[in-house]
Short mmCIF file of C-alpha atoms in Angstrom, two decimals:
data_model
loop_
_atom_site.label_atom_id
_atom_site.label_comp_id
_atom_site.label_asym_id
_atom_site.label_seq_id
_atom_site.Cartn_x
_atom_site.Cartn_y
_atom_site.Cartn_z
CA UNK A 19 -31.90 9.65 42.55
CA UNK A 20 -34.81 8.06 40.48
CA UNK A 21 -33.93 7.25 36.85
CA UNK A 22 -35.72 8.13 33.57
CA UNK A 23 -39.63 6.74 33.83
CA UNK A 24 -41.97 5.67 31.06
CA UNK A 25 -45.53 5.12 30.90
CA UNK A 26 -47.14 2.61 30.09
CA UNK A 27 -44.59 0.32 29.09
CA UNK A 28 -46.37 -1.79 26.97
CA UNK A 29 -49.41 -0.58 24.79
CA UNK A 30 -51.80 -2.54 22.22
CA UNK A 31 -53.32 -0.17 19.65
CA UNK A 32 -55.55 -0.18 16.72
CA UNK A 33 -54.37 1.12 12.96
CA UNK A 34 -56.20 4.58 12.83
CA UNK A 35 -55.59 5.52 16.68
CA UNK A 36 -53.77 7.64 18.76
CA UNK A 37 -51.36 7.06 21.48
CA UNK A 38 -49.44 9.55 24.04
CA UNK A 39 -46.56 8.60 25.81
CA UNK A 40 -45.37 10.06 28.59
CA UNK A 41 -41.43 10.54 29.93
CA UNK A 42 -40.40 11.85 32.71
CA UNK A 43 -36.33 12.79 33.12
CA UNK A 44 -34.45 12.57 36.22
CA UNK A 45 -34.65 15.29 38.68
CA UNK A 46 -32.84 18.04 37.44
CA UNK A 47 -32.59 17.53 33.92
CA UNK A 48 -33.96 19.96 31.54
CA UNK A 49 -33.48 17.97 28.13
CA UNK A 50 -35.80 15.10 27.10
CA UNK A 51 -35.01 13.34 23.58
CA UNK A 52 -37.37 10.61 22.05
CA UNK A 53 -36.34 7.89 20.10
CA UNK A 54 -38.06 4.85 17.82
CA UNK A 55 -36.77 1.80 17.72
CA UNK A 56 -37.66 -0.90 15.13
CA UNK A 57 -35.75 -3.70 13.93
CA UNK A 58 -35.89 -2.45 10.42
CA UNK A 59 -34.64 1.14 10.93
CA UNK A 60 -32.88 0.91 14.17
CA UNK A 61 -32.42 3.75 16.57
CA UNK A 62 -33.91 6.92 14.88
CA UNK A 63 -34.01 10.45 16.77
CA UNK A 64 -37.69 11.78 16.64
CA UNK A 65 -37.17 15.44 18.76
CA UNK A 66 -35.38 17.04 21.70
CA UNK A 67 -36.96 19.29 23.65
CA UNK A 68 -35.58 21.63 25.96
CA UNK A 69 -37.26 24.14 28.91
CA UNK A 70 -40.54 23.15 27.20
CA UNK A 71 -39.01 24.19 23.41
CA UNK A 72 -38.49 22.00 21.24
CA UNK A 73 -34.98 22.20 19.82
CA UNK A 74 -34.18 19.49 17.39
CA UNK A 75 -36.74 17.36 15.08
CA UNK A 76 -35.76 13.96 13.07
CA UNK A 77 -36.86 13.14 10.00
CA UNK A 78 -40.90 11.92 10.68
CA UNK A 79 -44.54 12.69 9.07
CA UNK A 80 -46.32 15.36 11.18
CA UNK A 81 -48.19 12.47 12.56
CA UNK A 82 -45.27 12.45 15.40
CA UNK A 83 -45.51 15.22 17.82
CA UNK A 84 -44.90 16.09 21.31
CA UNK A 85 -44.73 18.96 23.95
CA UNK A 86 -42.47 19.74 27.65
CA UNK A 87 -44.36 20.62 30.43
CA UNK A 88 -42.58 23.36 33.04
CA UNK A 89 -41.92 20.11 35.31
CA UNK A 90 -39.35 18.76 32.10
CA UNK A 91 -42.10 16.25 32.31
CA UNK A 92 -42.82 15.21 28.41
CA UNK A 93 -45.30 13.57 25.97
CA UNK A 94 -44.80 12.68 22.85
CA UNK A 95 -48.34 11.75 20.65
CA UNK A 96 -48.98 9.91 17.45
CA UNK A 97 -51.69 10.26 15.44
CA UNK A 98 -53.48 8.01 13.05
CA UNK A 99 -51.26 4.85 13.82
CA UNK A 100 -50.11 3.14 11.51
CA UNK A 101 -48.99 -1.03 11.36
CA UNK A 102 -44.96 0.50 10.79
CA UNK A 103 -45.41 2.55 13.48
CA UNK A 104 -45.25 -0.15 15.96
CA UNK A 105 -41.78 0.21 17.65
CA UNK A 106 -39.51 0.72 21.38
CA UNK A 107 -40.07 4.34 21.90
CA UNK A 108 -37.45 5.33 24.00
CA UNK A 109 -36.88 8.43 25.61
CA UNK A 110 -33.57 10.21 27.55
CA UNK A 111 -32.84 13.24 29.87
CA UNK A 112 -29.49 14.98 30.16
CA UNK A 113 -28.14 17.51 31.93
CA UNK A 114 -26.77 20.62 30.85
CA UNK A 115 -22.82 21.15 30.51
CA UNK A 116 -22.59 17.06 31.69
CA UNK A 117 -22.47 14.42 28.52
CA UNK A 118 -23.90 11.63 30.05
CA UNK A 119 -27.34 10.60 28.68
CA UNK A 120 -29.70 8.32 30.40
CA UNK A 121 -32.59 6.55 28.87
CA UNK A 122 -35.84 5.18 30.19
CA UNK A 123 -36.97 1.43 30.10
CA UNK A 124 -38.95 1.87 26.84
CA UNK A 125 -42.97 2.26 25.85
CA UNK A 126 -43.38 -0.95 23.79
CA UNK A 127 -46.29 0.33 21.09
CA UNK A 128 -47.70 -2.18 19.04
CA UNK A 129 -50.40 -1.11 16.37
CA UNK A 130 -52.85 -4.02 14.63
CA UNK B 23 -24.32 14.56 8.90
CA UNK B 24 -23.18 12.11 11.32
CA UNK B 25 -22.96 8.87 11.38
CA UNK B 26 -21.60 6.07 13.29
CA UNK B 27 -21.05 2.36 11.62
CA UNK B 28 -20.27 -0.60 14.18
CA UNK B 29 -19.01 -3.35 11.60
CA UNK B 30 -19.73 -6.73 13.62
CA UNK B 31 -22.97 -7.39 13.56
CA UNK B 32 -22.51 -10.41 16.25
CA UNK B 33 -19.68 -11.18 18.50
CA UNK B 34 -18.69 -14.46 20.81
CA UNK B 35 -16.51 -13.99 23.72
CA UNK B 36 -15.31 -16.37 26.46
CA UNK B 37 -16.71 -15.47 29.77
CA UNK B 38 -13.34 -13.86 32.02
CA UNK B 39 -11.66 -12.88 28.68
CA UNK B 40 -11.64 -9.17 27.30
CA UNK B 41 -13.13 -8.42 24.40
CA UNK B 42 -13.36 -5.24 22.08
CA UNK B 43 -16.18 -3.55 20.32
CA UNK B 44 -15.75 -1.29 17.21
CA UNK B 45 -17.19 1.53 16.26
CA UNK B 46 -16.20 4.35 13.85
CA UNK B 47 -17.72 8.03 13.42
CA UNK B 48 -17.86 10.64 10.84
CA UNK B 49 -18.82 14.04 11.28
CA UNK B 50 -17.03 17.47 10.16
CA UNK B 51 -17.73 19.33 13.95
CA UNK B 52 -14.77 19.01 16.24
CA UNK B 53 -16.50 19.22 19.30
CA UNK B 54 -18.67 15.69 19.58
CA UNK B 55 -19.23 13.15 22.21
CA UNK B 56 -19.09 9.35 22.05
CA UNK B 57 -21.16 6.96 24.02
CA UNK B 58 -21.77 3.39 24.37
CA UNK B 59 -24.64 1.71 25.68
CA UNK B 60 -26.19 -1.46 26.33
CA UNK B 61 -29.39 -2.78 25.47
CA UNK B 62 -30.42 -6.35 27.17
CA UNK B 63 -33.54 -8.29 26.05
CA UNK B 64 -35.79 -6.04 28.35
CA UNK B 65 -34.87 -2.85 25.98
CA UNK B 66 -33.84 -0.65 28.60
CA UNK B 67 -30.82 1.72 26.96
CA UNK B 68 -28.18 1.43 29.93
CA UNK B 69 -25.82 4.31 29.40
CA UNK B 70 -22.01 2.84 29.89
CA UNK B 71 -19.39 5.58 28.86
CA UNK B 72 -18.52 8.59 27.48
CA UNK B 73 -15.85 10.40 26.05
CA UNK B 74 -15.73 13.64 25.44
CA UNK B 75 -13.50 15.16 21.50
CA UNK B 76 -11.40 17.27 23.78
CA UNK B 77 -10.75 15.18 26.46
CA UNK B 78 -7.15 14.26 26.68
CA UNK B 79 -7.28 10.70 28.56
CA UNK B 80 -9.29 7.33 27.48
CA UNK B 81 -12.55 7.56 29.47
CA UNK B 82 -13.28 4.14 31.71
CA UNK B 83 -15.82 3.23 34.08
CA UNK B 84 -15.04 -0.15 35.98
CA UNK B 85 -14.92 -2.80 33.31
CA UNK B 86 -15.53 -0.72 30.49
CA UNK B 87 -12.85 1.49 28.77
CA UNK B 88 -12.85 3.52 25.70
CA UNK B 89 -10.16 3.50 23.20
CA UNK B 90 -10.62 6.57 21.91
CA UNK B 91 -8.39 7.37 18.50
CA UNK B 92 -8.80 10.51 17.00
CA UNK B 93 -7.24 10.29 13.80
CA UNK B 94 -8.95 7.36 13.13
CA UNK B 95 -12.10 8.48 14.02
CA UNK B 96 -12.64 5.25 16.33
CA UNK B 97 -13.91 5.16 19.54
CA UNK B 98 -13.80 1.02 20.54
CA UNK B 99 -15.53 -0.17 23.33
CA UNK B 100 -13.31 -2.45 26.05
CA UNK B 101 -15.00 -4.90 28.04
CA UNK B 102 -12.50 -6.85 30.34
CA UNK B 103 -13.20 -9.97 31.97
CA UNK B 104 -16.73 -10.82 30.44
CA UNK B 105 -19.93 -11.89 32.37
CA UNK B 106 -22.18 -14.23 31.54
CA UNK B 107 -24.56 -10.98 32.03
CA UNK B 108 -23.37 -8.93 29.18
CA UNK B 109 -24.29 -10.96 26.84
CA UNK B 110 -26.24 -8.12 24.95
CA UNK B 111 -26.55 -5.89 22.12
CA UNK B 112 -24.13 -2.74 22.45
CA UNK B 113 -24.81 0.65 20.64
CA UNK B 114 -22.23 3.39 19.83
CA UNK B 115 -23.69 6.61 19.47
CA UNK B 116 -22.38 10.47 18.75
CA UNK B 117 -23.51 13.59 19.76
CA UNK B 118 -22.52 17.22 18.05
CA UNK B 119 -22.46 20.29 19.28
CA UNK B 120 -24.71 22.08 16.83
CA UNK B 121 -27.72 19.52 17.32
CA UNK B 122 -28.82 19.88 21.24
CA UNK B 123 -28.27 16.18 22.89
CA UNK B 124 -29.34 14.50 19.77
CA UNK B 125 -27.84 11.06 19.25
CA UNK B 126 -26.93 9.47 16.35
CA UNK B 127 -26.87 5.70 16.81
CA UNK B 128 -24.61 2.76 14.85
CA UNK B 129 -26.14 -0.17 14.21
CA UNK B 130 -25.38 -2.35 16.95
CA UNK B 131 -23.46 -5.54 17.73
CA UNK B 132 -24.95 -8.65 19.54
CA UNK B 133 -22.38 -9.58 22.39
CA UNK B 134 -22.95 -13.28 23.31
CA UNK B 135 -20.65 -14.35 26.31
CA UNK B 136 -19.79 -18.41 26.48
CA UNK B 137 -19.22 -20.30 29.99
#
């Protein structure tokens, strides 16, 4: 079974940009959760989403958004980057009813 | 709110000898998970156990155990007979059931394993 994928994995953008991400789960999984990691801040939850609904939301600016497509496929997009908004984005599927989460290798986003 | 500390920042082990990670939780739900992972120099999140607020047994998974302590609201990772590969950084993390699969990481410890 193929594991959680991530593209691009590494990504060099300018202050005032935008970037999407994209995440897809393992086969079967329904659930897709993005998270930023900086060394500052650590590991900080930025939205779940769930049969294309998004179901939880962490504390960011508007700037952060994303969207589930009907394959559980899902993007997540900022908007006018920002130099602290270079960070591991990291994002995991699960499974209904099964408490194992699995994470993908990481989008390495770096904003100058 | 949740929230999970992991008090050693750093850790050296021996490589063959067992060594233990801490990690407390707070939270007021009674139904939560607990999970470790492991994070290597590449940044890949490599999901290594789970346990489960109701379940009645210690979860383990090969060389990895979970000394779960309810009362104490502790959930230490076991490592027995370390590798030179996991030398690593090691995050505890909770989920609750009222927040989806949300996960609220600890801080992390660096595990550095000597030959």
């Amino acid at each position: 079974k193929a594991g959680v994928t991530q593209t691009p994995r590494y990504l060099i953008k300018t202050r005032g940009q935008q970037v999407t991400l994209s995440c897809s789960p393992i086969s079967g999984h329904r659930s897709v959760s993005w998270y930023q990691q900086t060394p500052g801040q650590g590991l900080q939850f930025l939205f779940e989403y769930f049969s294309e609904t998004q179901r939880n939301k962490g504390n960011f600016p508007g700037r952060f958004s994303g969207r589930q497509f009907s394959n559980s496929r899902s993007e997540m997009n900022v908007s006018t980057l920002e130099l602290g908004d270079s960070a591991l984005y990291l994002c995991a599927s699960a499974s209904p009813g099964l408490g194992e989460q699995y994470f993908g290798p990481g989008t390495r986003l770096t904003v100058t | 709110a949740q929230k999970i500390t992991q008090t050693q920042p750093g850790m050296f082990v021996q490589e063959k000898e067992a060594v233990t990670l801490d990690c407390t939780y707070d939270t007021s739900d009674p139904s939560y998970g607990l999970f470790w992972y492991k994070q290597p120099s590449s940044g890949e999140m490599i999901f290594l156990i789970y346990q489960g607020s109701y379940d009645q047994q210690n979860a383990t998974e090969g060389r990895y155990s979970l000394n779960f302590q309810k009362a104490r609201k502790s959930a230490n990772l076991v490592i027995s007979a370390s590798q030179l590969g996991d030398s690593a950084m090691y995050f505890c993390a909770m989920r609750v059931s009222n927040a989806g699969n949300m996960l609220t990481f600890g801080g992390g410890t660096r595990l550095m394993v000597k030959p």
